[in-house]
XYZ file of C-alpha atoms in Angstrom:
636
model
C 0.092 0.091 -0.024
C 1.930 3.624 -0.477
C 2.957 5.345 1.806
C 0.952 9.027 1.112
C -2.383 6.757 0.367
C -2.146 5.713 3.877
C -1.520 9.237 4.685
C -4.630 10.012 3.269
C -6.570 8.098 5.821
C -4.614 10.002 8.321
C -5.607 13.468 6.562
C -9.077 12.286 6.358
C -9.872 10.598 9.270
C -8.787 13.938 11.808
C -10.211 16.653 8.944
C -13.738 14.245 9.678
C -14.097 14.800 13.358
C -11.839 17.513 14.560
C -13.335 20.951 11.245
C -16.388 22.139 13.090
C -19.420 22.442 11.756
C -21.041 25.915 11.606
C -23.210 24.958 14.681
C -20.338 24.057 16.602
C -19.225 27.851 15.716
C -22.164 29.316 17.106
C -22.275 29.614 20.482
C -24.263 27.193 23.433
C -26.775 28.293 26.222
C -29.405 26.409 27.907
C -31.605 29.364 28.390
C -34.394 29.135 26.114
C -35.994 32.601 24.744
C -39.198 34.001 23.955
C -38.095 33.657 20.261
C -37.539 30.143 20.799
C -41.266 29.459 21.978
C -42.849 30.994 18.382
C -40.079 28.009 16.767
C -41.117 24.879 19.193
C -40.271 22.722 16.774
C -37.349 23.768 16.168
C -35.410 21.314 17.689
C -37.632 18.491 18.006
C -35.523 16.167 15.926
C -32.368 16.274 18.600
C -34.421 16.858 21.748
C -36.789 14.038 21.452
C -36.363 11.786 24.651
C -35.312 8.198 24.134
C -37.935 5.502 25.066
C -36.401 2.415 26.279
C -36.481 0.842 22.362
C -34.071 3.831 21.084
C -31.716 3.669 24.147
C -31.461 -0.216 23.535
C -31.134 0.398 19.949
C -28.474 3.124 20.519
C -26.536 0.635 22.519
C -26.094 -2.236 20.118
C -25.048 -0.297 17.247
C -22.124 1.138 19.526
C -21.403 -1.821 21.317
C -20.827 -2.708 17.199
C -18.955 -0.916 16.475
C -17.010 -0.762 19.195
C -16.703 -4.342 18.965
C -15.258 -3.797 15.294
C -12.782 -1.486 16.967
C -11.284 -4.295 19.352
C -11.596 -7.186 16.716
C -9.473 -4.177 14.213
C -6.611 -3.274 16.543
C -5.974 -6.383 18.027
C -6.261 -8.365 15.034
C -2.498 -8.411 14.586
C -1.792 -10.404 17.359
C -3.399 -13.000 16.375
C -1.211 -13.180 13.017
C 2.261 -13.779 14.778
C 4.751 -16.669 16.389
C 7.870 -15.941 16.348
C 8.825 -19.802 16.643
C 7.055 -20.356 13.142
C 9.125 -19.110 9.681
C 5.604 -19.235 7.314
C 5.404 -15.735 5.886
C 1.660 -16.859 4.439
C 0.424 -17.605 7.860
C 2.505 -15.042 10.027
C 3.448 -11.062 9.628
C 6.392 -11.302 11.141
C 7.881 -14.267 9.108
C 6.653 -12.153 6.028
C 7.603 -8.480 6.731
C 11.234 -10.045 9.019
C 9.988 -8.136 12.118
C 11.632 -7.853 15.622
C 10.642 -8.991 18.793
C 10.954 -4.965 19.517
C 9.259 -4.422 15.592
C 6.395 -6.155 17.249
C 6.364 -4.547 20.491
C 6.179 -0.674 18.695
C 3.556 -1.862 16.183
C 1.718 -3.191 18.864
C 2.151 -0.137 20.675
C 3.610 3.553 19.504
C 2.466 2.967 16.122
C -0.926 2.650 16.943
C -0.713 4.170 20.336
C 0.866 8.023 19.852
C -1.382 9.142 17.382
C -4.206 7.681 19.201
C -3.601 9.019 22.926
C -3.551 12.781 21.317
C -6.446 12.523 19.215
C -7.980 11.252 22.030
C -7.692 14.309 24.086
C -8.698 16.485 20.704
C -11.671 14.227 20.570
C -12.708 14.830 23.808
C -12.228 18.360 24.149
C -15.005 18.629 20.808
C -17.272 15.611 21.952
C -20.120 17.856 23.331
C -20.263 20.173 20.921
C -19.904 17.892 17.387
C -22.439 15.324 16.225
C -21.048 12.174 18.252
C -23.383 9.859 15.734
C -21.581 10.897 12.415
C -18.093 10.389 14.741
C -19.086 6.850 15.597
C -19.922 5.542 12.300
C -17.622 7.714 9.866
C -14.656 6.295 12.139
C -15.349 3.450 11.791
C -14.878 3.220 8.426
C -12.019 4.730 8.519
C -10.500 2.188 10.261
C -11.832 -0.680 8.330
C -10.571 0.699 4.756
C -6.860 0.765 6.781
C -7.372 -2.804 8.057
C -7.455 -3.585 4.595
C -5.024 -1.653 3.766
C -2.975 -3.569 6.038
C -3.222 -6.657 4.229
C -1.350 -5.335 1.269
C 1.675 -3.894 3.198
C 5.299 -5.135 2.444
C 7.687 -3.330 4.657
C 7.791 -2.704 8.734
C 6.908 0.847 7.633
C 4.006 0.817 5.611
C 2.033 -1.624 8.425
C 3.271 0.881 11.181
C 1.136 3.714 8.285
C -1.617 1.798 8.993
C -1.563 1.240 12.667
C -0.819 5.062 12.578
C -4.113 5.702 10.686
C -6.333 3.218 12.990
C -5.456 5.074 15.872
C -6.182 8.373 14.361
C -9.407 6.827 13.771
C -9.923 4.733 16.515
C -9.619 8.257 18.658
C -13.157 9.373 18.868
C -14.599 5.492 19.145
C -14.673 5.755 23.070
C -15.472 9.742 23.760
C -18.557 9.838 21.737
C -19.572 6.446 22.644
C -19.459 7.147 25.791
C -21.098 11.198 25.126
C -23.915 9.737 23.477
C -25.028 6.842 26.379
C -24.236 9.453 28.745
C -26.959 12.001 27.257
C -29.462 8.790 27.199
C -29.319 6.684 29.779
C -29.947 8.430 33.938
C -27.682 8.318 36.227
C -29.338 5.271 38.163
C -28.748 3.067 34.840
C -25.494 4.289 33.665
C -22.883 1.737 35.225
C -24.745 -0.666 33.923
C -24.959 0.983 30.408
C -21.158 1.590 30.165
C -20.487 -1.684 31.381
C -22.135 -2.899 28.851
C -20.620 -0.628 26.121
C -17.309 -1.604 27.363
C -18.108 -5.551 27.441
C -17.429 -5.122 23.142
C -13.712 -4.817 23.958
C -14.097 -8.548 25.134
C -16.037 -9.545 23.078
C -13.598 -8.296 20.157
C -10.391 -9.595 21.563
C -12.421 -12.906 21.147
C -13.224 -12.266 17.535
C -9.571 -10.805 16.983
C -8.061 -13.950 18.853
C -10.139 -16.976 17.033
C -9.036 -15.405 13.998
C -6.331 -17.206 14.209
C -8.700 -19.826 12.238
C -9.164 -17.387 9.403
C -5.630 -16.878 9.452
C -5.030 -20.882 8.730
C -7.754 -21.140 6.415
C -6.644 -18.029 4.348
C -3.374 -16.156 5.219
C -2.825 -12.988 6.745
C -2.812 -10.578 4.650
C -7.043 -12.037 3.541
C -7.927 -12.456 7.458
C -6.809 -8.516 7.469
C -9.151 -7.817 4.583
C -11.889 -9.720 5.558
C -11.622 -8.134 9.301
C -11.604 -5.384 7.545
C -14.519 -6.175 5.365
C -16.173 -6.660 8.330
C -15.896 -3.685 9.969
C -17.360 -1.509 6.902
C -20.425 -3.511 7.001
C -20.578 -2.525 10.742
C -20.033 1.174 9.844
C -22.787 1.332 7.316
C -25.103 -0.086 9.455
C -24.412 2.321 12.278
C -24.605 5.013 9.430
C -28.735 4.113 9.619
C -29.539 2.806 12.974
C -27.261 5.434 15.563
C -29.557 9.049 15.003
C -28.152 11.906 13.987
C -27.957 14.763 17.005
C -28.554 18.675 16.014
C -24.975 19.751 18.026
C -26.526 22.542 20.235
C -29.274 20.662 21.769
C -26.828 18.520 22.586
C -24.452 19.927 23.876
C -26.726 22.066 25.953
C -27.626 19.157 28.297
C -23.726 19.430 28.814
C -22.198 22.326 28.658
C -23.623 26.516 30.022
C -23.304 29.653 29.249
C -21.723 30.142 32.580
C -18.865 28.666 30.504
C -15.679 27.294 31.872
C -14.410 23.876 32.208
C -11.362 22.160 30.909
C -8.674 20.795 32.506
C -9.013 22.888 35.715
C -12.589 20.987 36.083
C -10.109 17.388 36.147
C -7.182 18.864 38.578
C -9.290 20.153 40.593
C -10.973 16.668 42.087
C -8.324 14.466 43.806
C -10.648 11.791 43.162
C -10.405 12.246 39.615
C -6.333 12.101 39.359
C -6.574 9.145 41.099
C -9.355 7.085 39.624
C -7.332 8.273 36.065
C -4.013 7.199 37.411
C -5.028 3.569 38.310
C -6.733 3.519 34.824
C -2.755 4.516 33.758
C -2.048 1.446 35.785
C -4.685 -1.128 34.691
C -4.179 -0.220 30.682
C -0.577 -1.000 31.354
C -1.624 -4.630 32.568
C -4.521 -4.810 29.872
C -1.214 -3.691 26.994
C 1.410 -6.371 28.214
C -1.410 -9.380 28.242
C -3.381 -8.118 24.817
C 0.428 -8.140 22.800
C 2.562 -10.437 25.181
C -0.349 -12.892 25.998
C -0.658 -15.011 23.058
C 3.006 -15.353 21.992
C 4.070 -17.084 25.856
C 1.041 -19.557 25.374
C 2.361 -20.897 22.261
C 5.724 -20.953 23.755
C 5.042 -22.552 26.890
C 2.264 -24.917 25.281
C 3.793 -25.478 21.520
C 2.449 -28.874 20.791
C -1.358 -27.124 21.440
C -0.720 -24.184 19.194
C -4.017 -25.364 17.165
C -5.755 -24.920 20.036
C -4.615 -21.743 21.466
C -6.929 -19.351 19.424
C -10.168 -20.987 20.612
C -9.098 -21.427 24.059
C -8.021 -17.438 24.251
C -11.129 -16.913 22.749
C -13.197 -18.053 24.956
C -11.272 -16.386 27.724
C -11.603 -13.169 26.882
C -15.187 -13.201 24.757
C -16.769 -15.155 27.396
C -15.121 -14.698 31.152
C -14.118 -11.050 29.809
C -17.542 -10.135 28.842
C -19.000 -11.713 31.856
C -16.588 -9.620 34.149
C -17.919 -6.422 32.216
C -21.712 -6.986 32.435
C -20.747 -7.949 36.219
C -18.571 -5.285 37.124
C -21.247 -2.701 36.275
C -24.209 -4.316 38.034
C -21.656 -4.791 41.194
C -21.086 -1.148 41.057
C -25.046 -0.338 40.997
C -26.308 -2.627 43.726
C -23.405 -1.701 46.562
C -24.075 2.194 45.543
C -27.619 1.416 45.917
C -27.088 -0.128 49.331
C -23.999 2.032 50.583
C -25.076 4.553 53.058
C -25.757 8.117 51.944
C -22.544 9.857 50.581
C -20.880 6.214 50.366
C -22.366 5.732 47.033
C -18.741 6.259 45.059
C -17.021 5.271 47.287
C -18.698 1.831 47.100
C -18.124 2.152 43.298
C -14.586 2.296 43.569
C -14.118 -1.425 45.243
C -14.939 -3.219 42.422
C -12.034 -2.423 40.362
C -9.864 -2.771 43.951
C -11.164 -6.036 44.308
C -10.538 -7.178 40.831
C -6.946 -6.345 40.450
C -6.236 -7.608 43.961
C -7.938 -10.989 42.371
C -6.522 -10.701 39.045
C -2.801 -10.485 40.325
C -2.413 -13.730 41.443
C -4.150 -15.595 39.155
C -2.298 -14.333 35.814
C 1.187 -15.307 37.275
C -0.083 -18.611 38.268
C -1.863 -19.008 35.021
C 1.491 -18.007 32.692
C 3.622 -20.350 35.410
C 2.047 -22.224 37.355
C -0.266 -24.430 35.287
C 0.626 -27.684 34.771
C -1.905 -28.538 31.403
C -3.320 -26.374 28.362
C -6.553 -27.511 29.644
C -5.311 -25.885 33.486
C -3.962 -22.385 32.123
C -6.809 -21.759 30.272
C -9.178 -22.083 33.186
C -6.900 -20.166 35.152
C -6.699 -17.186 32.417
C -11.000 -17.544 32.389
C -10.756 -16.609 36.224
C -8.312 -13.941 35.920
C -10.218 -11.827 33.345
C -13.104 -13.002 35.261
C -11.989 -11.266 38.317
C -9.636 -8.005 36.107
C -12.273 -6.603 33.563
C -15.057 -5.516 36.220
C -12.873 -2.489 36.701
C -13.917 -0.648 33.182
C -17.800 0.426 33.255
C -17.631 1.602 37.359
C -14.531 3.345 36.342
C -16.365 5.627 33.114
C -19.287 5.878 34.954
C -17.478 7.496 38.441
C -15.789 9.987 36.024
C -18.230 11.110 34.156
C -20.883 11.672 37.180
C -17.227 13.006 39.654
C -17.001 16.168 36.724
C -18.768 18.879 36.148
C -20.851 17.833 32.486
C -19.178 21.139 30.702
C -15.750 18.261 31.202
C -16.810 14.937 30.421
C -15.778 14.633 26.828
C -12.292 15.954 27.877
C -12.456 13.787 31.072
C -13.658 10.964 28.574
C -10.837 11.886 25.947
C -8.102 12.082 28.803
C -9.444 8.702 29.980
C -8.212 7.150 26.561
C -5.614 8.804 25.969
C -3.917 6.886 28.653
C -3.590 4.347 26.264
C -0.448 5.881 25.272
C 1.144 5.225 28.542
C 0.025 1.884 29.041
C 1.052 1.233 25.740
C 4.927 1.491 27.313
C 4.787 -1.630 29.563
C 4.837 -3.607 26.418
C 6.908 -1.510 24.677
C 9.538 -2.564 27.745
C 9.075 -5.914 27.745
C 9.959 -6.203 24.032
C 13.123 -4.150 24.412
C 14.022 -6.462 27.402
C 13.165 -9.676 25.404
C 15.791 -8.739 22.240
C 18.602 -6.808 24.580
C 18.553 -10.337 27.324
C 18.164 -13.720 25.545
C 18.685 -15.314 28.804
C 15.120 -14.084 30.023
C 11.766 -15.872 30.411
C 9.554 -14.292 28.727
C 6.499 -16.048 30.716
C 8.431 -14.708 34.273
C 8.616 -11.174 32.379
C 5.249 -10.589 31.649
C 3.834 -11.928 34.638
C 6.154 -10.204 36.494
C 4.874 -6.520 34.767
C 1.258 -7.672 34.808
C 0.620 -8.510 38.432
C 2.469 -5.565 39.541
C 0.503 -2.990 36.992
C -2.666 -4.660 39.410
C -1.298 -4.405 42.427
C -0.424 -0.862 41.929
C -4.282 -0.568 40.073
C -5.885 -1.706 42.785
C -3.689 0.480 45.570
C -4.919 3.614 43.568
C -8.460 2.710 42.948
C -8.388 2.743 46.841
C -7.265 5.716 47.048
C -10.020 7.185 44.836
C -12.795 5.203 47.045
C -11.247 7.145 50.306
C -11.377 10.195 48.328
C -14.777 9.533 47.078
C -16.311 8.805 50.815
C -18.561 11.709 51.647
C -20.142 10.088 54.428
C -21.468 12.907 56.835
C -19.456 13.397 59.386
C -21.698 15.700 61.666
C -25.244 14.691 63.403
C -28.394 16.951 62.616
C -31.528 16.353 64.446
C -31.940 12.807 64.116
C -28.983 11.564 62.616
C -28.936 13.221 59.494
C -25.262 14.685 58.844
C -24.365 17.971 57.530
C -21.393 17.102 55.180
C -22.537 17.985 52.070
C -19.949 19.149 49.046
C -20.366 22.344 48.177
C -22.789 22.997 45.517
C -21.919 26.639 43.530
C -22.218 29.469 44.868
C -23.697 32.320 43.212
C -27.450 34.030 42.505
C -29.090 37.087 44.324
C -30.433 35.448 47.636
C -27.560 35.565 50.537
C -26.589 31.855 51.747
C -28.122 31.266 55.607
C -26.419 29.050 58.509
C -27.540 25.665 59.305
C -29.544 27.005 62.948
C -32.958 26.023 62.942
C -32.392 23.453 60.115
C -33.882 20.117 61.940
C -35.152 17.408 61.571
C -38.196 18.149 64.013
C -38.725 21.393 61.984
C -38.808 19.004 58.702
C -35.297 20.279 57.243
C -33.630 17.192 55.451
C -29.883 17.503 54.025
C -29.626 16.393 50.420
C -26.274 14.050 50.996
C -26.542 12.610 47.612
C -26.042 15.881 45.465
C -21.886 16.050 45.748
C -21.272 18.133 42.615
C -21.978 21.445 41.943
C -24.925 22.847 39.899
C -24.635 25.065 36.968
C -27.103 27.257 36.213
C -30.399 25.890 34.006
C -29.087 21.860 34.913
C -31.126 19.676 37.036
C -29.866 16.265 39.515
C -32.440 13.956 41.120
C -31.338 12.796 44.263
C -32.588 12.153 47.712
C -35.919 10.726 48.160
C -39.204 12.461 48.474
C -42.359 11.235 50.775
C -43.418 9.548 47.485
C -40.013 7.593 47.743
C -39.590 9.035 44.106
C -36.188 11.648 43.914
C -36.346 15.369 43.907
C -35.387 17.428 41.742
C -32.718 20.052 42.311
C -32.486 22.463 39.846
C -30.233 25.554 39.704
C -32.087 28.311 37.919
C -30.837 31.115 35.935
C -30.843 34.118 38.675
C -28.873 31.410 40.455
C -31.407 30.294 43.171
C -31.928 26.591 44.084
C -35.486 24.566 43.688
C -36.860 21.584 44.595
C -39.446 20.231 42.226
C -41.118 16.372 42.202
C -39.582 14.621 39.298
C -41.978 14.145 36.740
C -43.931 15.384 34.710
C -47.434 16.730 35.717
C -49.286 15.283 33.005
C -47.298 12.434 31.281
C -45.175 11.413 33.879
C -41.854 11.529 32.287
C -38.753 12.880 33.590
C -37.777 16.312 33.873
C -34.061 15.643 34.742
C -33.078 16.844 30.983
C -35.567 19.412 30.227
C -34.933 22.562 28.977
C -35.938 25.872 30.812
C -37.174 29.593 29.420
C -37.882 32.727 31.160
C -41.029 34.738 30.278
C -42.147 37.794 32.100
C -39.424 37.104 34.231
C -40.802 33.739 35.321
C -38.863 30.778 34.925
C -40.361 27.347 33.477
C -39.742 24.008 32.890
C -41.075 22.480 29.502
C -41.535 18.915 29.285
C -40.049 17.471 26.313
C -42.379 14.607 25.491
C -45.492 16.369 26.113
C -44.815 19.803 25.646
C -46.243 20.997 29.149
C -44.696 24.183 30.682
C -44.533 24.940 34.638
C -43.382 27.843 36.363
C -40.225 26.530 38.741
C -41.921 29.368 41.425
C -45.290 27.684 42.297
C -44.877 24.932 40.097
C -48.505 25.493 38.150
C -49.118 24.563 34.674
C -48.493 27.713 32.001
C -49.955 28.155 28.644
C -47.324 26.839 26.376
C -46.629 26.712 22.280
C -44.673 23.620 22.485
C -45.908 20.812 21.385
C -43.225 17.698 22.588
C -42.385 14.548 20.947
C -43.205 15.176 17.144
C -44.742 11.571 17.483
C -46.478 11.388 21.360
C -46.892 14.919 22.186
C -50.460 14.782 20.674
C -51.466 11.774 21.932
C -50.808 13.382 25.807
C -51.954 16.791 24.995
C -54.844 15.740 26.472
C -54.315 14.236 29.323
C -55.197 15.791 32.772
C -51.984 18.373 34.482
C -51.423 18.376 37.878
C -48.886 20.827 39.145
C -45.623 19.931 40.071
C -44.633 19.544 44.017
C -42.038 22.478 45.296
C -40.570 22.016 48.556
C -38.773 24.397 50.305
C -35.319 24.764 49.579
C -32.474 26.041 51.690
C -28.422 26.385 50.343
C -25.925 27.504 53.181
C -23.006 29.623 53.097
C -20.866 26.113 52.539
C -23.042 25.118 50.189
C -24.867 22.494 50.982
C -28.545 21.869 50.231
C -31.838 21.326 52.057
C -35.287 21.169 51.861
C -38.210 20.896 53.638
C -40.501 18.040 53.968
C -42.966 19.328 55.888
C -45.826 20.805 56.296
C -46.164 22.693 52.889
C -44.590 19.648 51.218
C -46.740 17.373 52.915
C -49.439 18.906 50.861
C -47.414 19.450 47.944
C -46.273 15.607 48.448
C -50.075 14.572 48.409
C -50.686 16.279 44.962
C -47.676 13.928 43.716
C -49.691 10.516 45.219
C -52.748 11.421 43.207
């Protein structure tokens, strides 16, 4: 493949998702003015809420794309055998690659551009059409995979790997952004874990590709896998809903601006989570690059069975671990005391990493037979791969909405650091022929697991915000700060006792920006309070569902009319005053499909609960006596 064509692939990929669209050049705002009310359907397609069926279809499309991503990315590792000179089946024999060359192709050739472009993708993904980025990137890396089958030298294959790295950089930030916009917070860890499970599925397909390699040779194998990726890209282009950039971005941005690396550096928990991620990437990339070569050396007589055995490990145990990790994190958070929900989620990767370290060493160094090695590896993957879903969900929850794309891009770019571990192992093996590859790789992986566990444990301690001071009937007052501002002066905690009906919203752990809403706590009816910061800076707590159609108002937009801020239901178009919860006249039509059907339903006012925000940022809500009357309306 000519180098000019490969360079063109890189250039097209960068231009496709880094060039700003006309909508991206416009300023963003959460406020909906009177002029917009005159055109209620202007953003109907973008603001229409997703049904459970549409969420499932979106997640399935993203999983298919991410599976292709990992299949194409890891395919190289299944076409290498340094114990054979068969140039038809093995790329290292055909191109004369050393172990160092192979390590560079598996790490730096891919990760240098991948890491840098991931940061750029994270910075722009909240202001771009994430759906378009997803399928377009899939098409480009699939073309680069097809081109890999025509390479005749190390340099040409390195250019193909670089093109893959550029294209694949947008996948995770765009995918997690789409999931974050589609799924509510209480289901986010489970959804992200299902998305992350595609890593295991793609890795399993790459491992099973040794069968394709045996039947077709390595060149045809790259072409077949790349063609499958092109088919996935075409399907995703049809299945993924397009986004109106201004609307989607508004959910994570505010007129207040800000964001950037300052938000990431301001949170010790986020820094510890990112450091733990880097350590986990060191372990993961070392396994991806060196597991199959080490197993081939340890069990040369079973080389024919290795592909299916390792595919079972990665696809079965790894997939199950990713799913169970998210479910376990959400279950632990639901049972944790107030203020300790995030810390409980962070314990999942702590336990998984500590269990995985000895299992990996036993599988690679102590397994007496091939069957024992596969069994131990299955247990190792079952313990280890639980980390990614809870970690990404914690990072997204810890940073401000305006910085989530950048946070995910930073998370993905850490693969560059992770790639240094297998590269160093390859250099060491080339420099000293007496080194045992199995021993060296085991030490690197186990050490990375232990370091990541300690960092995850530190993150759990930083995320532990259990109330430290009692107030009234055992309620705590140590609540993390909400955003200061607004017209009214703050008050102290004097008189805010449970006897007077005041309870602290201890789950409100992140700052609220103007126009942002968050469902926290539990009202008398058992449903969360919807706490929202108004445009004037005041905090208001209301019932969380529309009084007409009962659709959640968490992501609904607000508008200011005649000095009164209103919230608009994006499903039925109903509007309510945030001062008293009363319904107000609205020209909005809501969802194009369901708005007309729901417009004639009886309309109940929202429940509005008295709130007080203290100088330290803690927010209290009063459940009596006015709120109890309001809550009675909820129960009607």
